[in-house]
GROMACS .gro file of C-alpha atoms in nm:
model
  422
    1UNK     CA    1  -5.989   1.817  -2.941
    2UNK     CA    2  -5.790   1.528  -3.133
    3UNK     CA    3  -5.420   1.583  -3.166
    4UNK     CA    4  -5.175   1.477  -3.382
    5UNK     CA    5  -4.899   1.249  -3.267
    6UNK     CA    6  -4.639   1.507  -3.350
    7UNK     CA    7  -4.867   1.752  -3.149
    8UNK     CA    8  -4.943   1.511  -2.831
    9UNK     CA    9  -4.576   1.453  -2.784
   10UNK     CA   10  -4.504   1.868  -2.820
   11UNK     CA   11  -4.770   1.848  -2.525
   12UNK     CA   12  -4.662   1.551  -2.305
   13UNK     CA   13  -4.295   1.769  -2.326
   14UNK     CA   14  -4.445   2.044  -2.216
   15UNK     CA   15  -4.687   1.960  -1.896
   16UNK     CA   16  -4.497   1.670  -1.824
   17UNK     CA   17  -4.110   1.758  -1.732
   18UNK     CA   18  -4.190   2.095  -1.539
   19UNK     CA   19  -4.408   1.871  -1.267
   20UNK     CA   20  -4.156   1.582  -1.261
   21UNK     CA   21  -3.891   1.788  -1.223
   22UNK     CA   22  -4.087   1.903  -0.898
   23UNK     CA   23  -4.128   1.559  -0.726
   24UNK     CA   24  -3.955   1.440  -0.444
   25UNK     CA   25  -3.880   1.114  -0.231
   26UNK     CA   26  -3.750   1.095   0.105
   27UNK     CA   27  -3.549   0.869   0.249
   28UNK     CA   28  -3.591   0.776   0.628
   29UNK     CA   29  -3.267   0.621   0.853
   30UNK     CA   30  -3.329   0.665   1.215
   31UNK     CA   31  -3.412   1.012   1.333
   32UNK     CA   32  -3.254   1.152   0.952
   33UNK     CA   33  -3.417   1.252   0.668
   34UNK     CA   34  -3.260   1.279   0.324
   35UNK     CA   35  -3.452   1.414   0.028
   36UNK     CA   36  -3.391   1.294  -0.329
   37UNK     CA   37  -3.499   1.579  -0.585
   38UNK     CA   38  -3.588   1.388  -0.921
   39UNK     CA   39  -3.420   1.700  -1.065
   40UNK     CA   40  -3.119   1.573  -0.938
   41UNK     CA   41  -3.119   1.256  -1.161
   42UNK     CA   42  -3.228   1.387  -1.474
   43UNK     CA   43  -3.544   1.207  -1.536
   44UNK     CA   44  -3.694   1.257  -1.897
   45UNK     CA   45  -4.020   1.072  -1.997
   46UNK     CA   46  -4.021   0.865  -2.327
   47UNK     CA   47  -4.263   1.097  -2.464
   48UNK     CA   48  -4.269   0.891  -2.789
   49UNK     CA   49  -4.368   0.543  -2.634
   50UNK     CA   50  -4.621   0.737  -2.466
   51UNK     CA   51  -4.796   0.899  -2.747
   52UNK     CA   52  -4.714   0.583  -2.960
   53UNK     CA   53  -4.975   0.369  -2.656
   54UNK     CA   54  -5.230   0.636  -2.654
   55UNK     CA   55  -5.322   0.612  -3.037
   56UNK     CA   56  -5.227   0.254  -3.051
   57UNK     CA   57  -5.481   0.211  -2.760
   58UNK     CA   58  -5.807  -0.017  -2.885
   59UNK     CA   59  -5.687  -0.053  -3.241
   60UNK     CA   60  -5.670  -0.456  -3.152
   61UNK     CA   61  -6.033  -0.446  -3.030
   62UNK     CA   62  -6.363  -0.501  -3.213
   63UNK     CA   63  -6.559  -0.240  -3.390
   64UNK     CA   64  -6.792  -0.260  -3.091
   65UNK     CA   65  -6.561  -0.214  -2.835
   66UNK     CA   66  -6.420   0.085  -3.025
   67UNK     CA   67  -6.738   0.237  -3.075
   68UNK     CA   68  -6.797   0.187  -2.676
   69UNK     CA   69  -6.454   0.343  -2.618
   70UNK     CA   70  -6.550   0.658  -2.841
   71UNK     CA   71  -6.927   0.684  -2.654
   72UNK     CA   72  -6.818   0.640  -2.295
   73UNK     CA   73  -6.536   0.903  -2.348
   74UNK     CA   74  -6.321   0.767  -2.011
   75UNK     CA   75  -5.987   0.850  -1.909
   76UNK     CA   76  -5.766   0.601  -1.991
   77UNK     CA   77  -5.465   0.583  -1.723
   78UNK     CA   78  -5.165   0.483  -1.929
   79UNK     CA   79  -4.807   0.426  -1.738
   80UNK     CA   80  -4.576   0.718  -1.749
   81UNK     CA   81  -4.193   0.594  -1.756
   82UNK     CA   82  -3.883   0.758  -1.719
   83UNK     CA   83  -3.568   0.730  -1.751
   84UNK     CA   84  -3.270   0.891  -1.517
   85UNK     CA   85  -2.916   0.923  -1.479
   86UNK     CA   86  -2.714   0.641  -1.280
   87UNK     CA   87  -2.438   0.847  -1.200
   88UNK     CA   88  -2.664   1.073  -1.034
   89UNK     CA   89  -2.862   0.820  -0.843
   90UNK     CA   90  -2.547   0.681  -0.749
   91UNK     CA   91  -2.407   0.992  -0.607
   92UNK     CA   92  -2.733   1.058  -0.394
   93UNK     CA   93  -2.695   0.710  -0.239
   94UNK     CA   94  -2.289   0.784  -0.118
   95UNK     CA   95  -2.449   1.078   0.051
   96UNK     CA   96  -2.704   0.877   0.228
   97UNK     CA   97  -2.416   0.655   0.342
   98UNK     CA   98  -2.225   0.928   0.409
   99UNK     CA   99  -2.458   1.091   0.651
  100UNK     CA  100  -2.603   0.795   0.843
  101UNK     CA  101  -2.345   0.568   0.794
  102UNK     CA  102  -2.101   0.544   1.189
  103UNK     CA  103  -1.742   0.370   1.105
  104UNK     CA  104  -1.652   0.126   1.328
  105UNK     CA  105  -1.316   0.213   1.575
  106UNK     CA  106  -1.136  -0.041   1.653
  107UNK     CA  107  -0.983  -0.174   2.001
  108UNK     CA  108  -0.618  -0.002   2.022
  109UNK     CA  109  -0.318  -0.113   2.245
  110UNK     CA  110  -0.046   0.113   2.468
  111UNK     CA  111   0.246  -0.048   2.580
  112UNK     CA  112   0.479   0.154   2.771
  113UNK     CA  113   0.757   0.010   2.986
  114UNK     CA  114   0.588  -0.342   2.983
  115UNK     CA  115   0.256  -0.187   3.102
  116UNK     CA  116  -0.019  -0.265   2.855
  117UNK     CA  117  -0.328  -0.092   2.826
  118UNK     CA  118  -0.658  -0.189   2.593
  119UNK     CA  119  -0.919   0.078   2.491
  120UNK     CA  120  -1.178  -0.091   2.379
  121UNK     CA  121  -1.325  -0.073   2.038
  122UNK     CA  122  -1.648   0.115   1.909
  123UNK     CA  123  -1.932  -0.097   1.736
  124UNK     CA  124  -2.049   0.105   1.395
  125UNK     CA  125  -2.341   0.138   1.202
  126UNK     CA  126  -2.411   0.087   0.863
  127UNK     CA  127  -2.753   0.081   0.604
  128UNK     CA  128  -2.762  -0.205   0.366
  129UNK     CA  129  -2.627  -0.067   0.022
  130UNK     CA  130  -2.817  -0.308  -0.157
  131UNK     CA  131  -3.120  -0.259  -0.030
  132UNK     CA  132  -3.129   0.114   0.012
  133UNK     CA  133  -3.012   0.101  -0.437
  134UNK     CA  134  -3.305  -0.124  -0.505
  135UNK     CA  135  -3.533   0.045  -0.316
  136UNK     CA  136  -3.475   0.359  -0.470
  137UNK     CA  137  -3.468   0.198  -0.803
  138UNK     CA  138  -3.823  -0.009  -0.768
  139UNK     CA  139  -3.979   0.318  -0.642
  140UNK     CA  140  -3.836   0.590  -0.919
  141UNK     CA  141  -4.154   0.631  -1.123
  142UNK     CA  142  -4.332   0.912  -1.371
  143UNK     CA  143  -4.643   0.920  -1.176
  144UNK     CA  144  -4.614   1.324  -1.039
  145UNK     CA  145  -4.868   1.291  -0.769
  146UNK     CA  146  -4.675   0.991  -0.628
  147UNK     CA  147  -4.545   1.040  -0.274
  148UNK     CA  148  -4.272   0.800  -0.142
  149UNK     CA  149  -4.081   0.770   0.180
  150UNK     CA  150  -3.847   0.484   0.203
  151UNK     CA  151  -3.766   0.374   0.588
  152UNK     CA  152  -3.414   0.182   0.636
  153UNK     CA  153  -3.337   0.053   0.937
  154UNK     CA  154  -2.876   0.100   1.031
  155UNK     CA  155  -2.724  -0.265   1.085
  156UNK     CA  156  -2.453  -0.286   1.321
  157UNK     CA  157  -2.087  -0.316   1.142
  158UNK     CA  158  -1.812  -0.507   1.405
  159UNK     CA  159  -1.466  -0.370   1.469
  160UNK     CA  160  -1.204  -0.568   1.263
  161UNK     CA  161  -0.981  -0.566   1.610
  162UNK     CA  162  -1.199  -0.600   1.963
  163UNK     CA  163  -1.048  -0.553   2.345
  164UNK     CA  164  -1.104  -0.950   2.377
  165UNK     CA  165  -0.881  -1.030   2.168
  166UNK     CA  166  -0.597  -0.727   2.216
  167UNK     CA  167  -0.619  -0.868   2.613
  168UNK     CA  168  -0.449  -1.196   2.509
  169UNK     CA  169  -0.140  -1.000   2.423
  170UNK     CA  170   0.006  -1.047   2.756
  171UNK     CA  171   0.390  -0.950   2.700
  172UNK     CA  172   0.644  -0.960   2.520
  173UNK     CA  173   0.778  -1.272   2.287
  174UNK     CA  174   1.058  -1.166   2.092
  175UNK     CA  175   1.284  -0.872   2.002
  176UNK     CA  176   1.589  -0.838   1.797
  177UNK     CA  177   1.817  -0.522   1.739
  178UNK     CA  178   2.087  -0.403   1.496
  179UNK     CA  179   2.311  -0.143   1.520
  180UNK     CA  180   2.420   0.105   1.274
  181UNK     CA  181   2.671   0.374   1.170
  182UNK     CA  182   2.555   0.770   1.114
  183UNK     CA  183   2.726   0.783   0.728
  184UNK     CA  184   2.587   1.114   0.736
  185UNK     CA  185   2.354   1.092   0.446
  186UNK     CA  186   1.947   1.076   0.445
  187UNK     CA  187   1.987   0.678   0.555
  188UNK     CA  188   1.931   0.705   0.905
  189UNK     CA  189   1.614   0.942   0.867
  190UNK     CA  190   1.450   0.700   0.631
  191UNK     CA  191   1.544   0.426   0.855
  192UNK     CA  192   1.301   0.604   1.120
  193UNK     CA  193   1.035   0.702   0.898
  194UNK     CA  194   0.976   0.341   0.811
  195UNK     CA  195   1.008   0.207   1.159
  196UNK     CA  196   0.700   0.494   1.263
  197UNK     CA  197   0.528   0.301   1.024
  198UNK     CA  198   0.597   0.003   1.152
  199UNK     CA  199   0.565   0.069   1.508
  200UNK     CA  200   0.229  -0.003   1.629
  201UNK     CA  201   0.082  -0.239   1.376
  202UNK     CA  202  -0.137  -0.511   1.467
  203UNK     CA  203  -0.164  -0.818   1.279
  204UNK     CA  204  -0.443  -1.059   1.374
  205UNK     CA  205  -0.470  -1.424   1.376
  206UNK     CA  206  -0.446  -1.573   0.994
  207UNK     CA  207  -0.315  -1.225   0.857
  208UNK     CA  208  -0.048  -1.118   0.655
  209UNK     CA  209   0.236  -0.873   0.753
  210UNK     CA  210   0.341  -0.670   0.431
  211UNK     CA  211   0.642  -0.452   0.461
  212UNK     CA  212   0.560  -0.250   0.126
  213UNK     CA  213   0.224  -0.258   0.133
  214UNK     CA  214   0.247  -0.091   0.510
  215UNK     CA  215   0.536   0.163   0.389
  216UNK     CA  216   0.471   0.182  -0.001
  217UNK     CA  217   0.676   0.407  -0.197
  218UNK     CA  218   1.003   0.609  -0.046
  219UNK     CA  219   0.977   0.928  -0.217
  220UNK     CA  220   1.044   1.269  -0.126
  221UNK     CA  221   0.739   1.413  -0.020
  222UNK     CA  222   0.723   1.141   0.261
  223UNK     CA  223   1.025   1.292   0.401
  224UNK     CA  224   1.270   1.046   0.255
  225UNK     CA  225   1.625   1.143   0.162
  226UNK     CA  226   1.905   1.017  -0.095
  227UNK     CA  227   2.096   0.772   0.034
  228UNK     CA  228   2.342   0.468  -0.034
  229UNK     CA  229   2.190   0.179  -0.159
  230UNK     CA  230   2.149  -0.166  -0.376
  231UNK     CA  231   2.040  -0.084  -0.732
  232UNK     CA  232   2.105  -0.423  -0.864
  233UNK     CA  233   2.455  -0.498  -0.785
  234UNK     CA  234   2.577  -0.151  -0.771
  235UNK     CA  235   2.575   0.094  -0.453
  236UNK     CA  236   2.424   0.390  -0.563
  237UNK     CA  237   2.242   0.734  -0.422
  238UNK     CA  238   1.821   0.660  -0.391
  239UNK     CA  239   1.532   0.714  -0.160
  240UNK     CA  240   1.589   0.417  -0.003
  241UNK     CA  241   1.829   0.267   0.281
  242UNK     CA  242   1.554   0.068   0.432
  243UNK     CA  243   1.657  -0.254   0.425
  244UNK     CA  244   1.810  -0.276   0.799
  245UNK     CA  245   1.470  -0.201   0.860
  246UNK     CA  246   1.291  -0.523   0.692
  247UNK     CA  247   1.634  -0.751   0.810
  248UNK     CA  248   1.615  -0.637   1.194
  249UNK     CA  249   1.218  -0.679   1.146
  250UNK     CA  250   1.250  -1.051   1.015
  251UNK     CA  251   1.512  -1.160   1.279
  252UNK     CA  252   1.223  -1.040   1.529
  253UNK     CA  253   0.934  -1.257   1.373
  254UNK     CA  254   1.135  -1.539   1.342
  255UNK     CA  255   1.252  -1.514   1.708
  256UNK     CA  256   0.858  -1.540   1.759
  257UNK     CA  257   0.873  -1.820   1.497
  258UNK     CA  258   0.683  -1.600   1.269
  259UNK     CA  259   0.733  -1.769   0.950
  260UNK     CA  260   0.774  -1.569   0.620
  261UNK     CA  261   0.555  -1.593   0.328
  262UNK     CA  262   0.795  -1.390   0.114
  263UNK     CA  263   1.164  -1.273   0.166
  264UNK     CA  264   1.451  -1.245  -0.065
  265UNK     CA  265   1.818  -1.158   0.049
  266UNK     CA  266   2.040  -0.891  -0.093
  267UNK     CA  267   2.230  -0.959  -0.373
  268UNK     CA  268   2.560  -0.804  -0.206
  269UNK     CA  269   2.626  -0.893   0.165
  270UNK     CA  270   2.533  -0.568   0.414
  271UNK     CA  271   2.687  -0.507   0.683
  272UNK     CA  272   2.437  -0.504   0.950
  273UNK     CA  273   2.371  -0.862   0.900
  274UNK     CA  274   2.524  -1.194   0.867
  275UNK     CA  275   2.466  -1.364   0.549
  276UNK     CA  276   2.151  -1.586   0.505
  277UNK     CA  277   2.019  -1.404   0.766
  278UNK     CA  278   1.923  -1.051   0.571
  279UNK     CA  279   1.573  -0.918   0.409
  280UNK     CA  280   1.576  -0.711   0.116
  281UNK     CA  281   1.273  -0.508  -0.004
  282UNK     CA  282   1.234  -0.306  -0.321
  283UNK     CA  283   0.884  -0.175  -0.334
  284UNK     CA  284   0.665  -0.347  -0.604
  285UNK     CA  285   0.918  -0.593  -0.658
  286UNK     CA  286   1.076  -0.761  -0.389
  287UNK     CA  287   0.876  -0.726   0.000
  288UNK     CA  288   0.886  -0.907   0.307
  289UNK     CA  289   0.607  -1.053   0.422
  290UNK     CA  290   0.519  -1.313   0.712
  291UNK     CA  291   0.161  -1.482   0.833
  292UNK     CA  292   0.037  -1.490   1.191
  293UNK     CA  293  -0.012  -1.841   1.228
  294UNK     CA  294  -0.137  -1.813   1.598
  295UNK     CA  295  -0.468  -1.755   1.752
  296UNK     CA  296  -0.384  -1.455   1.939
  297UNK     CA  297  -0.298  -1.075   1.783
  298UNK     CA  298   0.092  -0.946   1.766
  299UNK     CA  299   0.163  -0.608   1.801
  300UNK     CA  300   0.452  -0.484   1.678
  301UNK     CA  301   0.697  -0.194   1.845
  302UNK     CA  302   0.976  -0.018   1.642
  303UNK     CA  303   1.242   0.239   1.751
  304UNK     CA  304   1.564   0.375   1.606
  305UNK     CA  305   1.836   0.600   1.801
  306UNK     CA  306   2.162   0.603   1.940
  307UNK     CA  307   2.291   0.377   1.676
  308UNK     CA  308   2.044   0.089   1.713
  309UNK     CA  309   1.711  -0.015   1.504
  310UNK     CA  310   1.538  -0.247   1.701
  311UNK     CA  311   1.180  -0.411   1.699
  312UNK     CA  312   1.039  -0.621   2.006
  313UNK     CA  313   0.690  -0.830   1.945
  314UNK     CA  314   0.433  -0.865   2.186
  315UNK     CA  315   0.170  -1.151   2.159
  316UNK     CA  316   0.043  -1.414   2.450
  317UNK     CA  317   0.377  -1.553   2.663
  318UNK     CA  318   0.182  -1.830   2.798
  319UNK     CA  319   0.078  -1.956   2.460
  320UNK     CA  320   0.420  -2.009   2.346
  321UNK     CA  321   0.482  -2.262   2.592
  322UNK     CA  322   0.840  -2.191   2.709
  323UNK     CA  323   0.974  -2.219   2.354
  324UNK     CA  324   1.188  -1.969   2.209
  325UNK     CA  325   1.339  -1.999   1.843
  326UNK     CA  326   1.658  -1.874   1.729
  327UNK     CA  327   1.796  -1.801   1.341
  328UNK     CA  328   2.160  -1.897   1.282
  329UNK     CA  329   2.315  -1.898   0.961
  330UNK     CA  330   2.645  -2.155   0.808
  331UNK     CA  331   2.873  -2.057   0.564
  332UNK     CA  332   2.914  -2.302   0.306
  333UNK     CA  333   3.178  -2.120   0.026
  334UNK     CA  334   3.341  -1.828   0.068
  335UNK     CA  335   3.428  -1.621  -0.321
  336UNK     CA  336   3.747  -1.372  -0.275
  337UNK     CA  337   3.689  -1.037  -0.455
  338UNK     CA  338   3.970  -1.002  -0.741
  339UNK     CA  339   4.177  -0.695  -0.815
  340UNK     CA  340   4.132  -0.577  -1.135
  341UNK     CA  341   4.334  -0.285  -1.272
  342UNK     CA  342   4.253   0.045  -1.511
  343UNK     CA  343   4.467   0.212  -1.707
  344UNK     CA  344   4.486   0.598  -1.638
  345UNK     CA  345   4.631   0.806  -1.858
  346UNK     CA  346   4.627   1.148  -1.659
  347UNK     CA  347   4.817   0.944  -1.356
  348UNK     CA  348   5.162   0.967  -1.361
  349UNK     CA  349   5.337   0.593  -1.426
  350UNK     CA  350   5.351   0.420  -1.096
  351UNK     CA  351   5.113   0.557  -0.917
  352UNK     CA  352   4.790   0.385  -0.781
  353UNK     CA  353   4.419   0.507  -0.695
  354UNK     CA  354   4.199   0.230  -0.553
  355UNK     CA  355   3.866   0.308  -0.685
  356UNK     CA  356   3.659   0.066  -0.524
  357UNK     CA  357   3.711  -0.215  -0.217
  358UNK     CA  358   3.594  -0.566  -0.332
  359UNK     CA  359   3.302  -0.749  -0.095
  360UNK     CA  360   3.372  -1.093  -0.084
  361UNK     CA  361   3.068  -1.308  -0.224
  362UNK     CA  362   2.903  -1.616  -0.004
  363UNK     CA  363   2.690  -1.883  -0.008
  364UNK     CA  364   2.519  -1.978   0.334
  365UNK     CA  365   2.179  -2.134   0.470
  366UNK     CA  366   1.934  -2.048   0.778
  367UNK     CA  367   1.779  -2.259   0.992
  368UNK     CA  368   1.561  -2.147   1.292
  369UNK     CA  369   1.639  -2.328   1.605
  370UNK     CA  370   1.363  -2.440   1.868
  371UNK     CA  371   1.470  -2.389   2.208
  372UNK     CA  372   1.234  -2.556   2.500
  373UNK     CA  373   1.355  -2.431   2.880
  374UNK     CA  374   1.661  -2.314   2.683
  375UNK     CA  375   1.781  -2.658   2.532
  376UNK     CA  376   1.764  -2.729   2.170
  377UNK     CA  377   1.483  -2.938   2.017
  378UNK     CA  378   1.445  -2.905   1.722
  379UNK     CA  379   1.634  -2.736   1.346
  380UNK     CA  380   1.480  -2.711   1.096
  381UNK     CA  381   1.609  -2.545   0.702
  382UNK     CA  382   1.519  -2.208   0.567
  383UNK     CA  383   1.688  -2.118   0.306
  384UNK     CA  384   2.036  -2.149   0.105
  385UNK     CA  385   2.113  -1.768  -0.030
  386UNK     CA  386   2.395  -1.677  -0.248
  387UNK     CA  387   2.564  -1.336  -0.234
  388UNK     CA  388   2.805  -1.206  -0.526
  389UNK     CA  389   3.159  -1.063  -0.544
  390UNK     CA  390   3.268  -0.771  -0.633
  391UNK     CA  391   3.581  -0.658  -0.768
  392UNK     CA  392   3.851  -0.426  -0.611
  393UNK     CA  393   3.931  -0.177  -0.886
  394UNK     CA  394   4.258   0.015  -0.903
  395UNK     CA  395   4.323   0.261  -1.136
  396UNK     CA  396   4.698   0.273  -1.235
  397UNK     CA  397   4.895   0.620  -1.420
  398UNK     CA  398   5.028   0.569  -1.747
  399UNK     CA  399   5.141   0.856  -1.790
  400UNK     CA  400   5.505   0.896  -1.816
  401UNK     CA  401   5.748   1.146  -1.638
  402UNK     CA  402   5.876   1.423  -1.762
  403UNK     CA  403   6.260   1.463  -1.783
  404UNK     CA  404   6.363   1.789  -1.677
  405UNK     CA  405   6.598   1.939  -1.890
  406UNK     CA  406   6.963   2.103  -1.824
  407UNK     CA  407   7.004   2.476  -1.916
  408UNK     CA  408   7.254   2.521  -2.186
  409UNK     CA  409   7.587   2.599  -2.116
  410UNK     CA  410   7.721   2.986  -2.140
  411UNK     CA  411   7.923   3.025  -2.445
  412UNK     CA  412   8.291   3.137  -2.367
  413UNK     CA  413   8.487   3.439  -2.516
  414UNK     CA  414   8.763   3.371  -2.743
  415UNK     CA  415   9.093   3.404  -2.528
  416UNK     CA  416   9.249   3.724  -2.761
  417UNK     CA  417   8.910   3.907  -2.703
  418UNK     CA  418   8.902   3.878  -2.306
  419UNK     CA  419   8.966   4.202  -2.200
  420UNK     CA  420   9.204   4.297  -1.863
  421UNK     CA  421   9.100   4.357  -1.545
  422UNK     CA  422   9.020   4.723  -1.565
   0.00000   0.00000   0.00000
């Protein structure tokens, strides 16, 4: 029976997607077996192209040929494409990695009263993304009778920290605390949340330390609190209070001449810290930051109580050859905070209120000092930082005092009317 075209693509439609949608292809990794469902992806055949080839076939032959074609009556095997959706294909391969792929652990450190102890890490597993995708691409086909199993073999993925090198952390090389006042807002509950953090990070040779990207933003659903801090030059109620945190953090890495990559000071002196010697943060704009320029890991340790935030640093004591480093700061100007005065009209004249205490503004450098079998060889500049004023403000009455008045005298009877002593 000769169909039409419009007919033999009705028909290709009809016997074609019921047994495609019925194929499978498995997918082999170790002792598991995942099966892809072409009914997951979608496939649809070009019906069109199809039917186009089959009445297209032998029209470029000769009239012999033809005639042969029409006699011999064969089966002509024509290629039966497809097309699928991506997104699908692309979620069947995350759950291939999902269920073969083995993370890597890696090596973790304890130290606890100076004793250090290193559990080593756990080698992971992983297939080859690439070659599982165009596997699975190059073997999608129309052909319904097709069976395919695809056989990956897992390639072993490396822990990003091993026990060989956590072992060369031998002690500790530096430390540095501050102390603090309970003010009685959130500050000294956000000061521990970001020292938890903190406290226990790793950094390995050649990396970067990043204080935001490690404690990101301090909102309220972290646990953070409102308290007093620098919003531009102005004290003012935020999640925040964190910067005694980055300062007492950068005094310890430079004490184990851990050089910063990026650090700003505050733009009003603070009082845990002498000036030029300070770290501000403000996540997204200003961090701290500093590069491990050793060979050997540092681990980092972070506590706050009793009044004191401290950090000590642990790396390889030997290594650091007896040196010890040091940051000191010098004052070169000092700017006295004026007084200025606001008129207040519901204070009575010559009265006072101070509003606000002036800071007095600075302008100081660092330099880290190299100290070999405690002797000084070496100084070398940091930075020059400049820290603003600001003003004492008193407010002053204007308003003036009120005279009291005197009652009015008691009229007095006219003498012929006073009347005798009864």
């Amino acid at each position: 029976m000769v169909l039409s075209k419009e007919e033999a693509i009705k028909s290709l439609n009809e016997k074609l997607s019921g047994l495609i949608m019925d194929k499978k292809l498995n997918v082999l990794v170790g002792d598991k077996k995942l099966e892809l469902s072409y009914s997951q992806i979608k496939p649809k055949y070009d019906t069109e192209v199809i039917a186009e080839e089959a009445f297209n076939y032998g029209k470029d032959s000769g009239m012999f040929a033809k005639n042969s074609l029409i006699k011999n009556d064969d089966n002509i095997n024509m290629e039966a494409k497809i097309t699928y959706d991506e997104e699908s294909l692309k979620a069947f391969e995350e759950k291939v990695k999902t269920e073969v792929n083995v993370a890597p652990k890696d090596a973790t450190i304890e130290i606890n009263s100076g004793n250090i102890v290193v559990t080593p890490e756990v080698i992971g597993k992983k297939i080859d993304e690439e070659e599982l995708h165009n596997k699975l691409i190059e073997s999608i086909n129309g052909d319904p009778t097709s069976i395919v199993e695809l056989t990956f073999e897992l390639k072993e993925e490396q822990a990003k920290v091993k026990a060989e090198d956590l072992n060369k952390i031998t002690g500790k090389i530096s430390g540095y605390s501050s102390s603090y006042k309970d003010t009685g807002d959130g500050r000294v509950k956000n000061m521990q949340i970001a020292t938890q953090i903190v406290n226990g990070t790793i950094v390995m040779p050649g990396e970067e330390f990043s204080y935001n990207e490690l404690i990101g933003d301090t909102t309220p659903d972290k646990g953070y609190e409102k308290a007093n801090t620098y919003v531009g030059n102005e004290i003012v109620p935020d999640y925040g209070g964190i910067c005694q945190i980055s300062t007492t953090l950068y005094r310890a890495a430079m004490r184990a001449n851990l050089r910063s990559t990026e650090r700003m000071n505050h733009s009003l002196t603070v009082s845990y810290s002498e000036p030029g010697l300070d770290a501000t943060v403000a996540n997204g704009v200003i961090d701290y930051k500093f590069k491990n320029s050793y060979d050997f890991p540092v681990y980092i340790q972070g506590y706050v109580g009793g009044g004191t935030a401290s950090f000590n640093i642990y790396g390889n004591v030997e290594a650091m050859g007896g040196k010890t480093y040091e940051l000191v700061n010098e004052v070169h100007e000092k700017y006295n905070p004026e007084v200025k005065y606001e008129d207040d009209p519901t204070m009575e004249a010559g009265t006072e209120k101070v509003v606000s205490y002036g800071m007095p503004g600075y302008k100081a450098s660092s330099y880290q000092i190299t100290y070999e079998n405690g002797v000084e060889v070496d100084r070398e500049f940091i930075a020059t930082d400049v820290y603003l004023t600001t003003d004492t403000v008193i407010k002053r009455g204007t308003k003036k005092k009120e005279t009291p008045q005197k009652p009015a005298d008691k009229p007095q009877a006219p003498a012929g009317d006073q009347k005798p002593n009864q």
